[in-house]
Tab-separated table of C-alpha atoms in Angstrom:
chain	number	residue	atom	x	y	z
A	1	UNK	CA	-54.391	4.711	-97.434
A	2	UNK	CA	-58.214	4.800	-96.962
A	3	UNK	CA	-58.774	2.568	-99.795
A	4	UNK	CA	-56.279	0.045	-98.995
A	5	UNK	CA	-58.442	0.341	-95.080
A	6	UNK	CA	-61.713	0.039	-96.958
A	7	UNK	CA	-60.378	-2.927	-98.656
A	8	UNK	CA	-59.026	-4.399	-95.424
A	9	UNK	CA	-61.967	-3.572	-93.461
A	10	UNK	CA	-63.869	-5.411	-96.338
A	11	UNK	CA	-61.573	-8.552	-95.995
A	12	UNK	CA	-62.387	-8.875	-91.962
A	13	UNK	CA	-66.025	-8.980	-93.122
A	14	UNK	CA	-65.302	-11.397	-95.143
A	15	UNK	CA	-63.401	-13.627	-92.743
A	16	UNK	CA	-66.698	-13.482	-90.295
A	17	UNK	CA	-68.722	-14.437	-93.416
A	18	UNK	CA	-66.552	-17.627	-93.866
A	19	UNK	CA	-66.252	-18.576	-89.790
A	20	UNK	CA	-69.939	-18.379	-89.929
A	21	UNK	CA	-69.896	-20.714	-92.691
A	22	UNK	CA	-68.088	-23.487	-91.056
A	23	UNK	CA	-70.004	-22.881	-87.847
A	24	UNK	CA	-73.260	-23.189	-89.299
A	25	UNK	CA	-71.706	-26.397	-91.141
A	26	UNK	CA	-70.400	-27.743	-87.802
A	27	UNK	CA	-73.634	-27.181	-85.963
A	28	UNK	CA	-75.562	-29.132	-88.813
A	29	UNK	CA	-72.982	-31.960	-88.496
A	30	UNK	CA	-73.293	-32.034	-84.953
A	31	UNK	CA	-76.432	-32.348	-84.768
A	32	UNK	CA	-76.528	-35.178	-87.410
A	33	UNK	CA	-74.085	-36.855	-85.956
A	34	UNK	CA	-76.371	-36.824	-82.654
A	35	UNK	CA	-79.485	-38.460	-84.309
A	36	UNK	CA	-78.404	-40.897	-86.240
A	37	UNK	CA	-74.721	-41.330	-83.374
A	38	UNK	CA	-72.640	-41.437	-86.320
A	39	UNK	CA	-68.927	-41.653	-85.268
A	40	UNK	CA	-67.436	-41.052	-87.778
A	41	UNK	CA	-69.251	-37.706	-88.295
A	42	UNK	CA	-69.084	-37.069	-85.176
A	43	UNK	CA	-65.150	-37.243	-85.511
A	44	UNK	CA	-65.213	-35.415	-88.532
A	45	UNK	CA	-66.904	-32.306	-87.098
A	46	UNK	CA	-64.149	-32.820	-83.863
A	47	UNK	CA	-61.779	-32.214	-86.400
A	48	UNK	CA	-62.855	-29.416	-88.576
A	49	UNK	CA	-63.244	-27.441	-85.615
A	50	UNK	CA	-59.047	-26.741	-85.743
A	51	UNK	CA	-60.120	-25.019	-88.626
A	52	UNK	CA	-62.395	-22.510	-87.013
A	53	UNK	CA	-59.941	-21.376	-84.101
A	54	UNK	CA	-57.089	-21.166	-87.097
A	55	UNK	CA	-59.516	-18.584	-88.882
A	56	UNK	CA	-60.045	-16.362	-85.569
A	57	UNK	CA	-56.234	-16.842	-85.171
A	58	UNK	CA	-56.011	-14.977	-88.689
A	59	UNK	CA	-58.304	-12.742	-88.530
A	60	UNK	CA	-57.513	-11.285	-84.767
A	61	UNK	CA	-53.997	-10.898	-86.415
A	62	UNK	CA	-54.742	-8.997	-89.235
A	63	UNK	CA	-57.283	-6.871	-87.158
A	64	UNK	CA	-54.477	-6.203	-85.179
A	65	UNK	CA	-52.243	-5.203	-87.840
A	66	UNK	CA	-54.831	-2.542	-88.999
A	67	UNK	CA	-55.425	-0.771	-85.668
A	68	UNK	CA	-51.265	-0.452	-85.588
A	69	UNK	CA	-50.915	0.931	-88.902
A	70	UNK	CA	-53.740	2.147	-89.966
A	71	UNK	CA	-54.946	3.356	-86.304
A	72	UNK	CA	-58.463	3.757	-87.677
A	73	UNK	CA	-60.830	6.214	-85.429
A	74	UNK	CA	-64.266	6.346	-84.892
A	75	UNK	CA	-66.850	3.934	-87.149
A	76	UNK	CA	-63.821	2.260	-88.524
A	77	UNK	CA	-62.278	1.611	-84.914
A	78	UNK	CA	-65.367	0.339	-84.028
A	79	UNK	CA	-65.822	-2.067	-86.957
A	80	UNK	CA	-62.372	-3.407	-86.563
A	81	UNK	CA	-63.031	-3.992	-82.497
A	82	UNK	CA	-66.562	-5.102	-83.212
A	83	UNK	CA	-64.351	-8.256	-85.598
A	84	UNK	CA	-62.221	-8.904	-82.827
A	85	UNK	CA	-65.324	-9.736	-80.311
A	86	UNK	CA	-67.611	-11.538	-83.247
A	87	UNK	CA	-64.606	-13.861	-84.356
A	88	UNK	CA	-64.110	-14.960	-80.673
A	89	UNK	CA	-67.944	-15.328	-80.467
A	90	UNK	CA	-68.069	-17.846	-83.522
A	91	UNK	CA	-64.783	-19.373	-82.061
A	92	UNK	CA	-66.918	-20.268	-79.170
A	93	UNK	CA	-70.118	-21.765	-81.257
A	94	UNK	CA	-67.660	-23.725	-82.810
A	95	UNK	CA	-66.508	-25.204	-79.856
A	96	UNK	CA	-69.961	-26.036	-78.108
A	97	UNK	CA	-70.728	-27.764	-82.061
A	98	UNK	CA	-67.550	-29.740	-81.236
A	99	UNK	CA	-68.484	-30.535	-77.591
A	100	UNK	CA	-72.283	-31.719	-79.298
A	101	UNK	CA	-69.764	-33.858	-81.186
A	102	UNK	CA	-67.482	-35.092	-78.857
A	103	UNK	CA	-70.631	-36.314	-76.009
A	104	UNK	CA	-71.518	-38.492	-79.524
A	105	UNK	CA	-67.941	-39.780	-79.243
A	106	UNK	CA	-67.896	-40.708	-75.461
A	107	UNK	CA	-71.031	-42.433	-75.382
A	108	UNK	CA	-70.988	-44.676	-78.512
A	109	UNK	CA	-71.561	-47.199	-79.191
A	110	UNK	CA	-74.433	-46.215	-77.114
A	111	UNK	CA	-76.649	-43.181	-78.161
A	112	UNK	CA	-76.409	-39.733	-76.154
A	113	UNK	CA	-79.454	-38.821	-76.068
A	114	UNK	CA	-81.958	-41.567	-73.713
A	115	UNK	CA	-84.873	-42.284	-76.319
A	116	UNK	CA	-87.420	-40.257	-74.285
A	117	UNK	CA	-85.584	-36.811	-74.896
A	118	UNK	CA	-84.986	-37.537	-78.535
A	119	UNK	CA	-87.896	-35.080	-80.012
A	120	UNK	CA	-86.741	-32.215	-77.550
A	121	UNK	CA	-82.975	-32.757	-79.265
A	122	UNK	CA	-84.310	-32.952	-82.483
A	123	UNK	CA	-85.887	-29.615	-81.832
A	124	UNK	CA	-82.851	-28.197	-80.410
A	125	UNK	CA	-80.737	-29.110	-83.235
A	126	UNK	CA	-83.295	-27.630	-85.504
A	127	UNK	CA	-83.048	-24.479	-83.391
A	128	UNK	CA	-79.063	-24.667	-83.077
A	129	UNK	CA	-79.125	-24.617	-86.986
A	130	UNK	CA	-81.692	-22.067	-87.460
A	131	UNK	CA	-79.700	-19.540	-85.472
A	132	UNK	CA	-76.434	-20.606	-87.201
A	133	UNK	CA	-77.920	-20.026	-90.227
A	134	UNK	CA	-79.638	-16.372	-88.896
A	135	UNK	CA	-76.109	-15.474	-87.767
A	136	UNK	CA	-74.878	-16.609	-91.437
A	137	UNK	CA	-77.241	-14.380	-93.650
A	138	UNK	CA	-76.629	-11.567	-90.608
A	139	UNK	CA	-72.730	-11.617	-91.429
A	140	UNK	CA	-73.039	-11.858	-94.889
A	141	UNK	CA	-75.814	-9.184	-95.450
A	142	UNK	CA	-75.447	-6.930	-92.186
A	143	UNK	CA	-79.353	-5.522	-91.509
A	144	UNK	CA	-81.390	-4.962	-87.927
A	145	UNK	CA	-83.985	-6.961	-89.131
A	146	UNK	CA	-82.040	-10.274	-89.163
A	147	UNK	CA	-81.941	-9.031	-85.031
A	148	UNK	CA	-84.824	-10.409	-83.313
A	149	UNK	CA	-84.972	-13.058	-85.597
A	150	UNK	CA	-82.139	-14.323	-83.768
A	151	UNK	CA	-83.443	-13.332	-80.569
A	152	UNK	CA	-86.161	-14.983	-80.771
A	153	UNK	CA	-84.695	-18.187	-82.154
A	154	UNK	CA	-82.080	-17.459	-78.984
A	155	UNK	CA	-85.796	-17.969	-76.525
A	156	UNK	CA	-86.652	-21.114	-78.480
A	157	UNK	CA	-83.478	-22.598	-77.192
A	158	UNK	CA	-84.199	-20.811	-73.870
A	159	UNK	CA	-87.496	-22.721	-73.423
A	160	UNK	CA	-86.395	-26.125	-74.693
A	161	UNK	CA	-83.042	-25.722	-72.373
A	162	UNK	CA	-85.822	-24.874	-69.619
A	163	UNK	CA	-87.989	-28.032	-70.789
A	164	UNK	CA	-85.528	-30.622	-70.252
A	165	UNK	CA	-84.808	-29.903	-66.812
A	166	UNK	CA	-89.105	-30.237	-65.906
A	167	UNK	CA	-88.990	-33.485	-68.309
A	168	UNK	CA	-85.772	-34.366	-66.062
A	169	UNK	CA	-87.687	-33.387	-62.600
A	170	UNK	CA	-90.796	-35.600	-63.884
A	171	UNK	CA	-88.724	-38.331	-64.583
A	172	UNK	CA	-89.758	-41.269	-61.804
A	173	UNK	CA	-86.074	-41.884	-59.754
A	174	UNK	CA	-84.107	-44.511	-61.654
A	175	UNK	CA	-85.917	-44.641	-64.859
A	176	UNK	CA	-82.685	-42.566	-66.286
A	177	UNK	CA	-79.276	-43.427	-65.624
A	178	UNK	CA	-76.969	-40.822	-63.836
A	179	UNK	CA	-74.700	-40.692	-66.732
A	180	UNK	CA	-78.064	-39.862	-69.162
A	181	UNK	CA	-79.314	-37.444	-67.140
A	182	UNK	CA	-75.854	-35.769	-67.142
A	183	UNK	CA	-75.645	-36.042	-70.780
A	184	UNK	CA	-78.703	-34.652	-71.002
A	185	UNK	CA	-77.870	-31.832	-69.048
A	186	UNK	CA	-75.034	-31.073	-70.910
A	187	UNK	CA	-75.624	-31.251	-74.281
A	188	UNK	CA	-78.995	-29.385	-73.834
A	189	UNK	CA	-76.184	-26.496	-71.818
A	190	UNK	CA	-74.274	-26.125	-75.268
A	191	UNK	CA	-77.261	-25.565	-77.721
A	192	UNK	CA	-78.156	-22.919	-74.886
A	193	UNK	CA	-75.117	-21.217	-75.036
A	194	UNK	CA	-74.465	-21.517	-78.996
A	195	UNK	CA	-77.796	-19.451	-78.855
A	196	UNK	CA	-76.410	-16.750	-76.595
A	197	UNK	CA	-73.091	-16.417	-78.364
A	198	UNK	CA	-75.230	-15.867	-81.904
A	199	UNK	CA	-77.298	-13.105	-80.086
A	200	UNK	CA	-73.789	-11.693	-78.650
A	201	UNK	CA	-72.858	-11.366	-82.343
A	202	UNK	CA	-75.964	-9.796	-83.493
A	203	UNK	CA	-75.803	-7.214	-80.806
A	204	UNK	CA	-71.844	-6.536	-82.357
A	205	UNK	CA	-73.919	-6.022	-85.378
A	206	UNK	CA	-76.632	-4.017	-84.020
A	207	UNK	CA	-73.733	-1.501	-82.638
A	208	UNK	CA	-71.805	-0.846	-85.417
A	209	UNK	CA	-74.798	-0.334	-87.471
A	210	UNK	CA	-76.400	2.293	-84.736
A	211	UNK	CA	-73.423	3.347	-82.487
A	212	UNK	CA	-75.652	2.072	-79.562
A	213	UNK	CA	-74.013	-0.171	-76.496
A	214	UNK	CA	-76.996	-0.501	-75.431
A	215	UNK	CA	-78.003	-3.373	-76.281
A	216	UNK	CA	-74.959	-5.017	-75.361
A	217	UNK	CA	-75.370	-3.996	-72.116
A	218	UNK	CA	-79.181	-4.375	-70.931
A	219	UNK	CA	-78.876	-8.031	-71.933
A	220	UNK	CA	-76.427	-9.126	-70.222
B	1	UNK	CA	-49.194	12.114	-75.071
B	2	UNK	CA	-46.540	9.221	-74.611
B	3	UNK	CA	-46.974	10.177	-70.923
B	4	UNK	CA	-50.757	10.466	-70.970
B	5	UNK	CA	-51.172	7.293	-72.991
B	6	UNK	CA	-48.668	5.370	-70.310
B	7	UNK	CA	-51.377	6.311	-67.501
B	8	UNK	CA	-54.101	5.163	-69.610
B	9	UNK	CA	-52.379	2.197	-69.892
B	10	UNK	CA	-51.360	1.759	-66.373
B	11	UNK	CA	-55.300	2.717	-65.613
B	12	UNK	CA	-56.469	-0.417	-67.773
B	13	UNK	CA	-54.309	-2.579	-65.552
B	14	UNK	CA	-55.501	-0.976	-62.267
B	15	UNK	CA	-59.396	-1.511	-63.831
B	16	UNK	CA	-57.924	-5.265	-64.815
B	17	UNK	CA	-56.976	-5.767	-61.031
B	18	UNK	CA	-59.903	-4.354	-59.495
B	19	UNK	CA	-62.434	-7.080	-62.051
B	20	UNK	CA	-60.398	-9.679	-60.615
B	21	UNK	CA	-60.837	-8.628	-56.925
B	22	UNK	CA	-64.606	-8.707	-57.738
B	23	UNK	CA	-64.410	-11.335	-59.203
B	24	UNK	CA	-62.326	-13.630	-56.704
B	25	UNK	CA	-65.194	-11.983	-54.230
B	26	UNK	CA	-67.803	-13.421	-56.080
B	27	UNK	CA	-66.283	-17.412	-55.989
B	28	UNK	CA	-65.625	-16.778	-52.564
B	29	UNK	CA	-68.943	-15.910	-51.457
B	30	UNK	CA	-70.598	-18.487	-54.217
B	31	UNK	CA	-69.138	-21.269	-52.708
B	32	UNK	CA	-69.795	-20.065	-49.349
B	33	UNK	CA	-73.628	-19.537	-50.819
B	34	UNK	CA	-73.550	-23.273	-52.032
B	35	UNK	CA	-71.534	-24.978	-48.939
B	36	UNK	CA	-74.127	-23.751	-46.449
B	37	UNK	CA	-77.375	-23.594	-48.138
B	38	UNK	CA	-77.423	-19.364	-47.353
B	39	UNK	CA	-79.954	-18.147	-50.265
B	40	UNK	CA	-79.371	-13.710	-48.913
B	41	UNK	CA	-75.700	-14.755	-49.715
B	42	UNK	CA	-76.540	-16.019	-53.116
B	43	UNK	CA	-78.785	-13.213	-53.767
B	44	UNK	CA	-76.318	-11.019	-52.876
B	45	UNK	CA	-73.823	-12.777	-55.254
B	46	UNK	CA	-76.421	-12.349	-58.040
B	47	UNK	CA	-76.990	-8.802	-57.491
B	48	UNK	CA	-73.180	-7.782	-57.290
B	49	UNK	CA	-72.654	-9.698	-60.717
B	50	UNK	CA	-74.193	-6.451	-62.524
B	51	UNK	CA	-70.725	-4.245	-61.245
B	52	UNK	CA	-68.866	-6.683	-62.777
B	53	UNK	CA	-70.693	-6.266	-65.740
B	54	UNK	CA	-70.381	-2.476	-65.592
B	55	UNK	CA	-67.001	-2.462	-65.201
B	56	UNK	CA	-66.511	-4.408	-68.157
B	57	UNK	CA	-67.994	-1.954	-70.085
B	58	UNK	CA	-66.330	1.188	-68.752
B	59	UNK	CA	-62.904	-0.771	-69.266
B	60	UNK	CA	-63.841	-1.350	-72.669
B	61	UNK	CA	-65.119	2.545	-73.491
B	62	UNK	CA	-61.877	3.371	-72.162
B	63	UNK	CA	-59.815	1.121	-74.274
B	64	UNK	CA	-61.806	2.058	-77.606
B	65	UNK	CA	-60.967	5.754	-76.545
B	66	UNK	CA	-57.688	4.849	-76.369
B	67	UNK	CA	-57.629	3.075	-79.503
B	68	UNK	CA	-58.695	6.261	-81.260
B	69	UNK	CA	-57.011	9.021	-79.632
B	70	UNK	CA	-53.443	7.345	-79.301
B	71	UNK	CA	-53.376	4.985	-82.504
B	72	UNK	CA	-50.826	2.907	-80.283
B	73	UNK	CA	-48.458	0.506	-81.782
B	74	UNK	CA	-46.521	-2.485	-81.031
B	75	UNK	CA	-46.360	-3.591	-77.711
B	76	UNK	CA	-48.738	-0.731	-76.195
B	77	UNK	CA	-51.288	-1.848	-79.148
B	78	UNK	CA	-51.004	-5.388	-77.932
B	79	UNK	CA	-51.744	-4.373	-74.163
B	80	UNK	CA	-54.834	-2.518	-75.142
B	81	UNK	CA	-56.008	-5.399	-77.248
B	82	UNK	CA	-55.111	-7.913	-74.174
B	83	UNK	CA	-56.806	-5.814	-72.166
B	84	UNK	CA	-60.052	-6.113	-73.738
B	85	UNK	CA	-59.777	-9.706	-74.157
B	86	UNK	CA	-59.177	-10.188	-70.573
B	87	UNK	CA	-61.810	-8.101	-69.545
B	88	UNK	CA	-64.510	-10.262	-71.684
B	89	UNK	CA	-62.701	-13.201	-69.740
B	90	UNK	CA	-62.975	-11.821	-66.146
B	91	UNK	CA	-66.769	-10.717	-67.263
B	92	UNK	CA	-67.401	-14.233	-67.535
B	93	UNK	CA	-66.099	-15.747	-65.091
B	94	UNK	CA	-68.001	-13.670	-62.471
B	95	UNK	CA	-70.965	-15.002	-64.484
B	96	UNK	CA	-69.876	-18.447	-63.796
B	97	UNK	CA	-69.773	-17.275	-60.231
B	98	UNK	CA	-73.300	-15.665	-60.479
B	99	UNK	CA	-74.802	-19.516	-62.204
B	100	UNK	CA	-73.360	-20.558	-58.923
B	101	UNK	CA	-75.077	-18.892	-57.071
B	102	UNK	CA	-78.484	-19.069	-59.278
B	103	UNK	CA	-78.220	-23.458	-58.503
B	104	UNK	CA	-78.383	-22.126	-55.082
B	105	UNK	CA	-81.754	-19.751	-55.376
B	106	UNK	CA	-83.351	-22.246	-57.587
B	107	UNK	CA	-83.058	-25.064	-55.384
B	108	UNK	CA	-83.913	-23.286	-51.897
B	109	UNK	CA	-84.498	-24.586	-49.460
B	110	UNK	CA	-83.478	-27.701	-50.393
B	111	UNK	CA	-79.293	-28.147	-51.184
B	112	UNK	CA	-78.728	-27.506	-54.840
B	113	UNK	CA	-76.175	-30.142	-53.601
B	114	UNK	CA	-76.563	-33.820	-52.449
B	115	UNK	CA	-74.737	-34.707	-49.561
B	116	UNK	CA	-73.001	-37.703	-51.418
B	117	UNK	CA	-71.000	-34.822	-53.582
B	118	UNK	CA	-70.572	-32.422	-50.992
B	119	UNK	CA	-66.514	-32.875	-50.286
B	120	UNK	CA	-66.112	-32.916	-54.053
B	121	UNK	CA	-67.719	-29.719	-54.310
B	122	UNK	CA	-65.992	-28.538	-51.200
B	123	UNK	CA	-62.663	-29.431	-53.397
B	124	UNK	CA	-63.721	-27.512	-56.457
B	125	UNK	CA	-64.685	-24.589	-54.429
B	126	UNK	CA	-61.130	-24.260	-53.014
B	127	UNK	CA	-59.493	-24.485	-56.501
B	128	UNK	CA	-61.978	-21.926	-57.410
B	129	UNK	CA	-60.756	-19.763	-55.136
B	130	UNK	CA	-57.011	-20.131	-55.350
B	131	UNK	CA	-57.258	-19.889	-59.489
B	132	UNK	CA	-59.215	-16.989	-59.018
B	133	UNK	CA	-56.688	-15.301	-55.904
B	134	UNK	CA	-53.613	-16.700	-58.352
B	135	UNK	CA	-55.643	-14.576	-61.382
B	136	UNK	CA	-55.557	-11.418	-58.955
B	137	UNK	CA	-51.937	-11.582	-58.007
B	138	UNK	CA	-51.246	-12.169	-61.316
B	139	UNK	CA	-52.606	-9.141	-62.743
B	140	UNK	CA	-51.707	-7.426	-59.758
B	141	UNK	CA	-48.519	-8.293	-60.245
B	142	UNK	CA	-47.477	-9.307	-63.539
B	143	UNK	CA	-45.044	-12.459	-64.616
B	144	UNK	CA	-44.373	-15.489	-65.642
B	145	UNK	CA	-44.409	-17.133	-62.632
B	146	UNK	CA	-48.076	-17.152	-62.042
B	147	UNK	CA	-48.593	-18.973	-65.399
B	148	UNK	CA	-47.405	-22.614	-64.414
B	149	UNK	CA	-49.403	-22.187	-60.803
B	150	UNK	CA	-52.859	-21.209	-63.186
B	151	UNK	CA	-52.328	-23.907	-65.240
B	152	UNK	CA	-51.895	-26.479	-62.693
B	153	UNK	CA	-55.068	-25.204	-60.354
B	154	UNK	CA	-56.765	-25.442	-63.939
B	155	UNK	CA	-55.917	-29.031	-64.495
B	156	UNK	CA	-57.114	-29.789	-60.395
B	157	UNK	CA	-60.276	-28.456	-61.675
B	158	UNK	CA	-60.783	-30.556	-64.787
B	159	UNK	CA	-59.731	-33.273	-62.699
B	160	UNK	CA	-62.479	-32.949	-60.313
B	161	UNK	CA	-65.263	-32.663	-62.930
B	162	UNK	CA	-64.089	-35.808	-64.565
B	163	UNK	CA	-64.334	-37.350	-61.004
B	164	UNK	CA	-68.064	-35.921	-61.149
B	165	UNK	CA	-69.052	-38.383	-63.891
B	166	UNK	CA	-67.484	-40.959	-62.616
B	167	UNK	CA	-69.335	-41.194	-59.319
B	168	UNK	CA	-72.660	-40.230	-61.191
B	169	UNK	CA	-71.961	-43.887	-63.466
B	170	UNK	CA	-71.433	-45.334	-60.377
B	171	UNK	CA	-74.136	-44.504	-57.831
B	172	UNK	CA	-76.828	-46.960	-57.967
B	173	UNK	CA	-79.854	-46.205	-60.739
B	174	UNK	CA	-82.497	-44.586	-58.537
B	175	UNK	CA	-80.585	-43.437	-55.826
B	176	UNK	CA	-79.959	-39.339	-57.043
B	177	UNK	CA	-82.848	-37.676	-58.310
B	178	UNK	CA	-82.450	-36.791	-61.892
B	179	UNK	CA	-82.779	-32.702	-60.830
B	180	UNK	CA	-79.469	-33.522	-58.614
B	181	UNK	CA	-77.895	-34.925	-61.303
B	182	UNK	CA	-78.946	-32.011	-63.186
B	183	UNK	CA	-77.318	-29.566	-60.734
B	184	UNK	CA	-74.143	-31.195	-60.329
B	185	UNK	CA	-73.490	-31.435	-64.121
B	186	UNK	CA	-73.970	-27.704	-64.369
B	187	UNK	CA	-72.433	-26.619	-61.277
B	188	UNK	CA	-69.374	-29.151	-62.157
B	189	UNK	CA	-69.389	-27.156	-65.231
B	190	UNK	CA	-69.316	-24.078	-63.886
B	191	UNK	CA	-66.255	-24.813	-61.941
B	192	UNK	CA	-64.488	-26.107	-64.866
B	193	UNK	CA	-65.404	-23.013	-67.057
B	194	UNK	CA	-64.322	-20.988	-64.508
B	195	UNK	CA	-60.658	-22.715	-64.503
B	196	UNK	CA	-60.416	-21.756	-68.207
B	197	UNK	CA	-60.958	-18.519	-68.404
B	198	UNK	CA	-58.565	-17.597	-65.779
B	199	UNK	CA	-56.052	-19.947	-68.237
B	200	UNK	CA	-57.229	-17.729	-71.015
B	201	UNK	CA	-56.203	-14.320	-69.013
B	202	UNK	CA	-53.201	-15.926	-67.978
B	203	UNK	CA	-52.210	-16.574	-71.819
B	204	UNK	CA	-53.080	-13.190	-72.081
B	205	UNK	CA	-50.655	-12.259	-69.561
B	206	UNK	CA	-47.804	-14.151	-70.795
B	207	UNK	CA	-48.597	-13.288	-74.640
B	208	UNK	CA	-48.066	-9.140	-73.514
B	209	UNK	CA	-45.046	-10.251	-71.645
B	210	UNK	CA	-43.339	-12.126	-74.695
B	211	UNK	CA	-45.048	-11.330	-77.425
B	212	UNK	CA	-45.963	-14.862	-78.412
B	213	UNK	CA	-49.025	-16.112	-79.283
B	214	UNK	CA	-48.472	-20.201	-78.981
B	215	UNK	CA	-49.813	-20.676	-75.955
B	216	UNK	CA	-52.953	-19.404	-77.285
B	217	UNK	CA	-52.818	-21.326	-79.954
B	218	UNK	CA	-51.644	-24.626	-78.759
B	219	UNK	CA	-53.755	-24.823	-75.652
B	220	UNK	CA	-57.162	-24.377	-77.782
């Protein structure tokens, strides 16, 4: 019985591994799809993103399935718990990779990003796959070192989500068009939030590997 | 310990209720924060956003606890599991409620809203508050009936921030400064966000109440 939990417990990690996988993946492709507004990409990533929210499907239901009969206690309750919140996490970055995806599909033929906010994108997407690729290596090799790497890619974002808004405010009236300014807006929203939703899952990490809440909490 | 475990349960739902009441509170007083410009209001707003938070966790201590003391199965297993999930939903929509808010403090004393948007606004507030009173009576209360009503306020809301772009493409170049536009893409968004993650407890709702997960699947 332990064994066959230990081997379970082993598959959920697993499962995170691979969701992390295709996240960092759609994040990349997003963000490609974004600089060089590449439809077809940009569709492609749209797509793939079914894929994601069919693994959290599976792997909510098998976590599930061991708290019923195997009704772990203790570290083991809170590892299968902890797979339950990260899978819904990485659910989420795969959605805000989408909606990077889908602002490419709404706008073109015409490019998303106006041509004076190109570098700050550039940097975001750089950032948006740095942390995807953090909260890859974090899944796949749990540590507390891998933590405030991600945090402090998670401020990057922070400060380039902050910078748009004073490039926006500096802007002189009508050199933008409304419908820029809102893409702007949004997009730059999304890379913020993929951010916080990789820090959520490296504080899941952070409390299964100390017992601490902590974390989780003070951050909020 | 069936007994004991049934008053757990029925404490969850109680903790469940009393989030939502907060919660409804908080988009309440938000959009009575935004609508007249009152920045104590929106302080206040921010600063009640942390109980919400802290009720979040306590719910989820207790369901962990009850995770490992009961080992529940079946149907009492899938209302602890729903429980958590809707407590991470609730959690986030006061959030919402606190960005709200935040647009307001940021922007003092001038409106975080332009008077050109203000009955649109006035609009989403309203279906703010009924999804969030409909997402109270529901878990006060729960059944299928609610469901439908959720779903509907949900789609006035998407509605709404759809009509947000469209007047942004259409008002004259030069005639919203781009920080506006700014704040109504994010408030817009907000509002929308809100809507769907009083759709997601909803799902929640009706998933414990027949055991089906297709909702949750279909309407990703």
């Amino acid at each position: 019985m332990r064994e066959v939990f230990r081997n379970e417990l082993d598959d959920l990690a697993t499962q995170l591994v691979d969701m992390s996988i295709k996240v960092h993946e759609a994040m990349r492709l997003a963000n490609q799809a974004l600089r060089s507004n590449d439809l077809e990409l940009a569709e492609k990533v749209i797509e793939a993103d079914a894929v994601i929210d069919h693994m959290q499907y599976a792997l909510d239901q098998q976590a599930a399935e061991m708290l019923a009969l195997q009704a772990p206690v203790a570290a083991d309750l809170r590892a299968v718990i902890g797979s339950l919140r990260m899978s819904a996490s990485l659910e989420r970055m795969g959605d805000l990779a989408r909606h990077i995806a889908q602002q490419v599909r709404i706008r073109y033929p015409e490019s998303a990003i106006p041509d004076h906010f190109s570098d700050t994108f550039t940097r975001m997407g750089e950032s948006g796959e740095k942390i995807a690729e953090a909260t890859e290596n974090l899944l796949s090799n749990p540590g507390l070192t891998a933590v405030p790497t991600i945090n402090a890619i998670d401020e990057e974002l922070d400060e380039l989500h902050l910078s748009i808004f004073a490039k926006l405010a500096e802007a002189p009236a009508g050199s933008l068009a409304p419908r820029h300014i809102a893409d702007v807006t949004l997009l730059s929203r999304y890379y913020e939030r993929f951010g916080d939703h990789a820090v959520s899952v490296s504080q899941k990490v952070e409390y299964l590997l100390t017992g601490n809440w902590e974390p989780y909490l003070s951050k909020k």
